[in-house]
mmCIF file with all atom_site columns, C-alpha atoms in Angstrom:
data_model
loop_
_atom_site.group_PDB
_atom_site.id
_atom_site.type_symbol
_atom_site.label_atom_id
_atom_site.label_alt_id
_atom_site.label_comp_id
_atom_site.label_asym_id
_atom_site.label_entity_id
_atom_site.label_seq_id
_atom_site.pdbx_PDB_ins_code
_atom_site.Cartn_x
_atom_site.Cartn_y
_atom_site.Cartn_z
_atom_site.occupancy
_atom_site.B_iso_or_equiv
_atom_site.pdbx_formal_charge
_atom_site.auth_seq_id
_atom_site.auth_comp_id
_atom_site.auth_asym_id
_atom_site.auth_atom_id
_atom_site.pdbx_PDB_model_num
ATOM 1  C CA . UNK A 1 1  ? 0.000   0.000  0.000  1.00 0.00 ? 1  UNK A CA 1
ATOM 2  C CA . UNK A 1 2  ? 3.131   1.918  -0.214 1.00 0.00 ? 2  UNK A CA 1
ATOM 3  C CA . UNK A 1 3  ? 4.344   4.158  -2.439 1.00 0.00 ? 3  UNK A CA 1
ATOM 4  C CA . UNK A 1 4  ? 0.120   4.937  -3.797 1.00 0.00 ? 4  UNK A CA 1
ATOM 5  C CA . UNK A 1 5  ? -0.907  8.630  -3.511 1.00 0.00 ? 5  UNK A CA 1
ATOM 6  C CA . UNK A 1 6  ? -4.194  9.478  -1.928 1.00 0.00 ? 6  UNK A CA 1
ATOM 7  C CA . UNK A 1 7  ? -6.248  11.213 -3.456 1.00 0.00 ? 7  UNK A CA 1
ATOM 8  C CA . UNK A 1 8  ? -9.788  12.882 -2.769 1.00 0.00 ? 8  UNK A CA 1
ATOM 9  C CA . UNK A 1 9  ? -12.811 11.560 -4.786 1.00 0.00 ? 9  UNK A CA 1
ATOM 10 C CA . UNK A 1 10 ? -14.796 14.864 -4.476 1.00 0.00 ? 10 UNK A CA 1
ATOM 11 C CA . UNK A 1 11 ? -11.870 17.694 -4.514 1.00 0.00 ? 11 UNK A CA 1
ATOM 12 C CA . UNK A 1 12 ? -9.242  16.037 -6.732 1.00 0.00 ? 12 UNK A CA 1
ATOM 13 C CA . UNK A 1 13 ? -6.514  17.390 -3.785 1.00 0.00 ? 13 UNK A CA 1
ATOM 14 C CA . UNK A 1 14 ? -3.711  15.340 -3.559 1.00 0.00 ? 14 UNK A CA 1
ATOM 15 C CA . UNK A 1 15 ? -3.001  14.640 0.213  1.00 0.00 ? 15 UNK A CA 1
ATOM 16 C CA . UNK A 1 16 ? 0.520   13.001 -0.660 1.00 0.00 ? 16 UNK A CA 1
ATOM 17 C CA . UNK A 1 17 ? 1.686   9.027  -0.159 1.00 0.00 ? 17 UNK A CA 1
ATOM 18 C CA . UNK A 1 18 ? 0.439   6.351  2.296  1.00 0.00 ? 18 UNK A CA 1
ATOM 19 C CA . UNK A 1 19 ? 3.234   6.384  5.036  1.00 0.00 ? 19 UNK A CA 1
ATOM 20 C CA . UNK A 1 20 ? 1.604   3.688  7.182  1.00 0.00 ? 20 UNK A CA 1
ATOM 21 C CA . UNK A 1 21 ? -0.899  1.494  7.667  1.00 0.00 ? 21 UNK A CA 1
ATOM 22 C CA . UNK A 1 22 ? -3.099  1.599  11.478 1.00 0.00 ? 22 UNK A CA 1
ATOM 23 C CA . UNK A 1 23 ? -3.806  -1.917 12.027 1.00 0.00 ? 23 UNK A CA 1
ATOM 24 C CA . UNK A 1 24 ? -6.418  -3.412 15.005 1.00 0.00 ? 24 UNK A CA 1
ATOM 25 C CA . UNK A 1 25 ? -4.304  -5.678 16.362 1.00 0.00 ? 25 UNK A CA 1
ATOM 26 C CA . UNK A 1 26 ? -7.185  -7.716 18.025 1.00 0.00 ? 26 UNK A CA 1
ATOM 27 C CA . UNK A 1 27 ? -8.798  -8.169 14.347 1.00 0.00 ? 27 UNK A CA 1
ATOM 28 C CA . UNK A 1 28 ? -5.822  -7.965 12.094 1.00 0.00 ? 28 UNK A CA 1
ATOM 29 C CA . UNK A 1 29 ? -8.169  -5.325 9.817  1.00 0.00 ? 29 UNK A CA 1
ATOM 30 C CA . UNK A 1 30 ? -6.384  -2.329 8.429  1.00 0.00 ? 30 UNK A CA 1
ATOM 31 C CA . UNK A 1 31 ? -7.877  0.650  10.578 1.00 0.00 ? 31 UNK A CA 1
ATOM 32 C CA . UNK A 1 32 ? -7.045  4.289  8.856  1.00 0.00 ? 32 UNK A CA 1
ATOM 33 C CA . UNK A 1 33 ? -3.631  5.327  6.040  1.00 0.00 ? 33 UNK A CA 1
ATOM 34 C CA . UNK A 1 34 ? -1.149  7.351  7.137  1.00 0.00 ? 34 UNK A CA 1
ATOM 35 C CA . UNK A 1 35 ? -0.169  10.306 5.319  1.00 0.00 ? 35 UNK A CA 1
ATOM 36 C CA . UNK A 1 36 ? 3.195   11.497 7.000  1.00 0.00 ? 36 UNK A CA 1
ATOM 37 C CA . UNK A 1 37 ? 3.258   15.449 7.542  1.00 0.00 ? 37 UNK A CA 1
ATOM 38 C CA . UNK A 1 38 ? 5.591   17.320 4.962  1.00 0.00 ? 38 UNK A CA 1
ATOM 39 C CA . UNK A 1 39 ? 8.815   18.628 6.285  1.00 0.00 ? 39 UNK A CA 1
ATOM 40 C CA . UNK A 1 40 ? 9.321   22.171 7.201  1.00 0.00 ? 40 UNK A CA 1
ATOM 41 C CA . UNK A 1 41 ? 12.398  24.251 6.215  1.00 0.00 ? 41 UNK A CA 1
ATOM 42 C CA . UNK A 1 42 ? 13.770  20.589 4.579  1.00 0.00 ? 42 UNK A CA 1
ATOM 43 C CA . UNK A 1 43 ? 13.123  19.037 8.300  1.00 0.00 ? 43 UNK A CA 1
ATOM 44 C CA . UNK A 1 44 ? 15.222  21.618 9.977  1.00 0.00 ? 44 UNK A CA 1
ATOM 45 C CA . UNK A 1 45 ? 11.989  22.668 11.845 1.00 0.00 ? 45 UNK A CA 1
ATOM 46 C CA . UNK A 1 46 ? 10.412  19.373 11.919 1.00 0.00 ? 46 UNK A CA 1
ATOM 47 C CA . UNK A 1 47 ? 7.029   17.883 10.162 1.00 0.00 ? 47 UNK A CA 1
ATOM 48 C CA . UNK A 1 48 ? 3.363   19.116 9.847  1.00 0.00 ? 48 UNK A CA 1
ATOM 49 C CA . UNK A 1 49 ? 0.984   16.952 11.234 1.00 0.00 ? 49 UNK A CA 1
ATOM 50 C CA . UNK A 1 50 ? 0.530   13.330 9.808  1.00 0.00 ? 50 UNK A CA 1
ATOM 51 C CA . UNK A 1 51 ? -3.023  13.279 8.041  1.00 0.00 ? 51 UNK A CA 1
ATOM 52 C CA . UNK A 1 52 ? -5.059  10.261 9.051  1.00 0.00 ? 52 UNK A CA 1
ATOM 53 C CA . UNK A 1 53 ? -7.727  8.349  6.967  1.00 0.00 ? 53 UNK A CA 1
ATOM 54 C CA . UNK A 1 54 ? -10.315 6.506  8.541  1.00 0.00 ? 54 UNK A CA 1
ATOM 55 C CA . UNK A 1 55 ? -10.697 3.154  6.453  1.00 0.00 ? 55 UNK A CA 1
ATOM 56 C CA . UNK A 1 56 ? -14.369 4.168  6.452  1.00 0.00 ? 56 UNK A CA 1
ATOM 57 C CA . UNK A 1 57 ? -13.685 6.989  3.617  1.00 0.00 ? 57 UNK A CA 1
ATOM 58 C CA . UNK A 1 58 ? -11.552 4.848  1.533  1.00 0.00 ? 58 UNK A CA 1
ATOM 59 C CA . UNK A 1 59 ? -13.535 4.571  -1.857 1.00 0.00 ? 59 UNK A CA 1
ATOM 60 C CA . UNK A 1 60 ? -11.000 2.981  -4.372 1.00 0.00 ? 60 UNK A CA 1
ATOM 61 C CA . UNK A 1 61 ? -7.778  1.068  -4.725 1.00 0.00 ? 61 UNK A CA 1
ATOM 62 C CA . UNK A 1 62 ? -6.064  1.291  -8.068 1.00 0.00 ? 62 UNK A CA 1
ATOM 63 C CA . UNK A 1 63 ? -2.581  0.579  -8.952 1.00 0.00 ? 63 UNK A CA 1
ATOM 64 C CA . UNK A 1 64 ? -0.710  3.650  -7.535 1.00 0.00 ? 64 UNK A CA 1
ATOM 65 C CA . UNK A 1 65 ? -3.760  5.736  -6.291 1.00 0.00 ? 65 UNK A CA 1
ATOM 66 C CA . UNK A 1 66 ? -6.108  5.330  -3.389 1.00 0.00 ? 66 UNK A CA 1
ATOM 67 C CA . UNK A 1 67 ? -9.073  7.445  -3.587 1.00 0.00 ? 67 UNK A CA 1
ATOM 68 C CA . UNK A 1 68 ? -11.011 8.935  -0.184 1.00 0.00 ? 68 UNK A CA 1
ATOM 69 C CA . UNK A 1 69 ? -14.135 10.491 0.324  1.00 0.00 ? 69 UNK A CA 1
ATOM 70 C CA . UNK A 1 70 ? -13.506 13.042 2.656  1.00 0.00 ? 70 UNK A CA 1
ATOM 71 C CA . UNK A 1 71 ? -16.437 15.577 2.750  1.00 0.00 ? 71 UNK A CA 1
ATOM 72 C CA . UNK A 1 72 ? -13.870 17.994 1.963  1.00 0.00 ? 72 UNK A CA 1
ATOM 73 C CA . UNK A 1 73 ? -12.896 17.875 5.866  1.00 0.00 ? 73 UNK A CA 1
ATOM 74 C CA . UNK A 1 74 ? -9.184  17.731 6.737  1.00 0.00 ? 74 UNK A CA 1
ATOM 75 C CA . UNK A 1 75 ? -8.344  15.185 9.137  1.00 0.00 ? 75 UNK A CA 1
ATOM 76 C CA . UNK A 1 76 ? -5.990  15.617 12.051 1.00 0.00 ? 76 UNK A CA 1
ATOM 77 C CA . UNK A 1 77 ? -3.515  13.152 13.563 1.00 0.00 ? 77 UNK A CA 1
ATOM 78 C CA . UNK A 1 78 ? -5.356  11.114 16.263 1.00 0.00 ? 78 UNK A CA 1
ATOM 79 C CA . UNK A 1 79 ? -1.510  9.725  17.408 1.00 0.00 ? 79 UNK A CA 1
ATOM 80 C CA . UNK A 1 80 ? 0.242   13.421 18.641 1.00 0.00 ? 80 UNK A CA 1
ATOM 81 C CA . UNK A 1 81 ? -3.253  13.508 21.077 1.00 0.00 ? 81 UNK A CA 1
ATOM 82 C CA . UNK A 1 82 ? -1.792  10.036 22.709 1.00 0.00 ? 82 UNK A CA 1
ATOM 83 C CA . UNK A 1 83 ? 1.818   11.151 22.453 1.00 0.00 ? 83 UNK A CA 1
ATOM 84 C CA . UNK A 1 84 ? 0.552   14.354 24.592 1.00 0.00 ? 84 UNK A CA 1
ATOM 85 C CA . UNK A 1 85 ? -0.993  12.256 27.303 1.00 0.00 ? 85 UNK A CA 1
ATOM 86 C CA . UNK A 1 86 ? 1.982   10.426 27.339 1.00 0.00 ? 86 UNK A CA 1
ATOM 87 C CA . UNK A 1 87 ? 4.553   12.947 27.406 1.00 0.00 ? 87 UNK A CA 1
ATOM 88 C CA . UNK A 1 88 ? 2.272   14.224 30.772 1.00 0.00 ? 88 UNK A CA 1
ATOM 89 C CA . UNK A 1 89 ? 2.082   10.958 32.647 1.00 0.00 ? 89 UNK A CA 1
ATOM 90 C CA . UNK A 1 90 ? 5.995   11.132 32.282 1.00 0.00 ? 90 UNK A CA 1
ATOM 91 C CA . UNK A 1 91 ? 6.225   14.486 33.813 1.00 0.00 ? 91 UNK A CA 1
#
């Protein structure tokens, strides 16, 4: 799932390649697509935030495309919220 660009069905924006894959690990069944955040100042001043697709608005596979149905709402990245609480239970 690699290396395919997402793509919205209704917008035609480009949201950039699958990073990663959020698996259940109770099910095994894929469970959102990663899209990593794009680097500021060439990473000097780290990374947006990754963009997160629930499998839900996943529409089509094809051979180097995935198309979503987003409802032209940007998603944010569910993980930095855990990281957060983490980072605080450590302090």
């Amino acid at each position: 799932m690699r290396c395919r660009e997402i793509i919205d069905v209704a917008t035609g924006r480009r949201f950039g390649y699958v990073g990663d894959v959020e698996v259940d690990l109770e099910t095994g069944q894929a469970t959102a697509l990663v899209v990593p955040g794009r680097r500021r100042l060439f990473g000097l001043l780290g990374r947006e935030k990754d963009e997160i697709f629930p499998w839900e608005t996943v529409r089509r596979f094809g051979e180097d495309i995935i198309l979503v149905e987003t409802d032209g709402k940007r998603l944010q990245d569910r993980r930095s919220k855990a990281e957060e609480k983490v980072r605080f239970q450590e302090d």
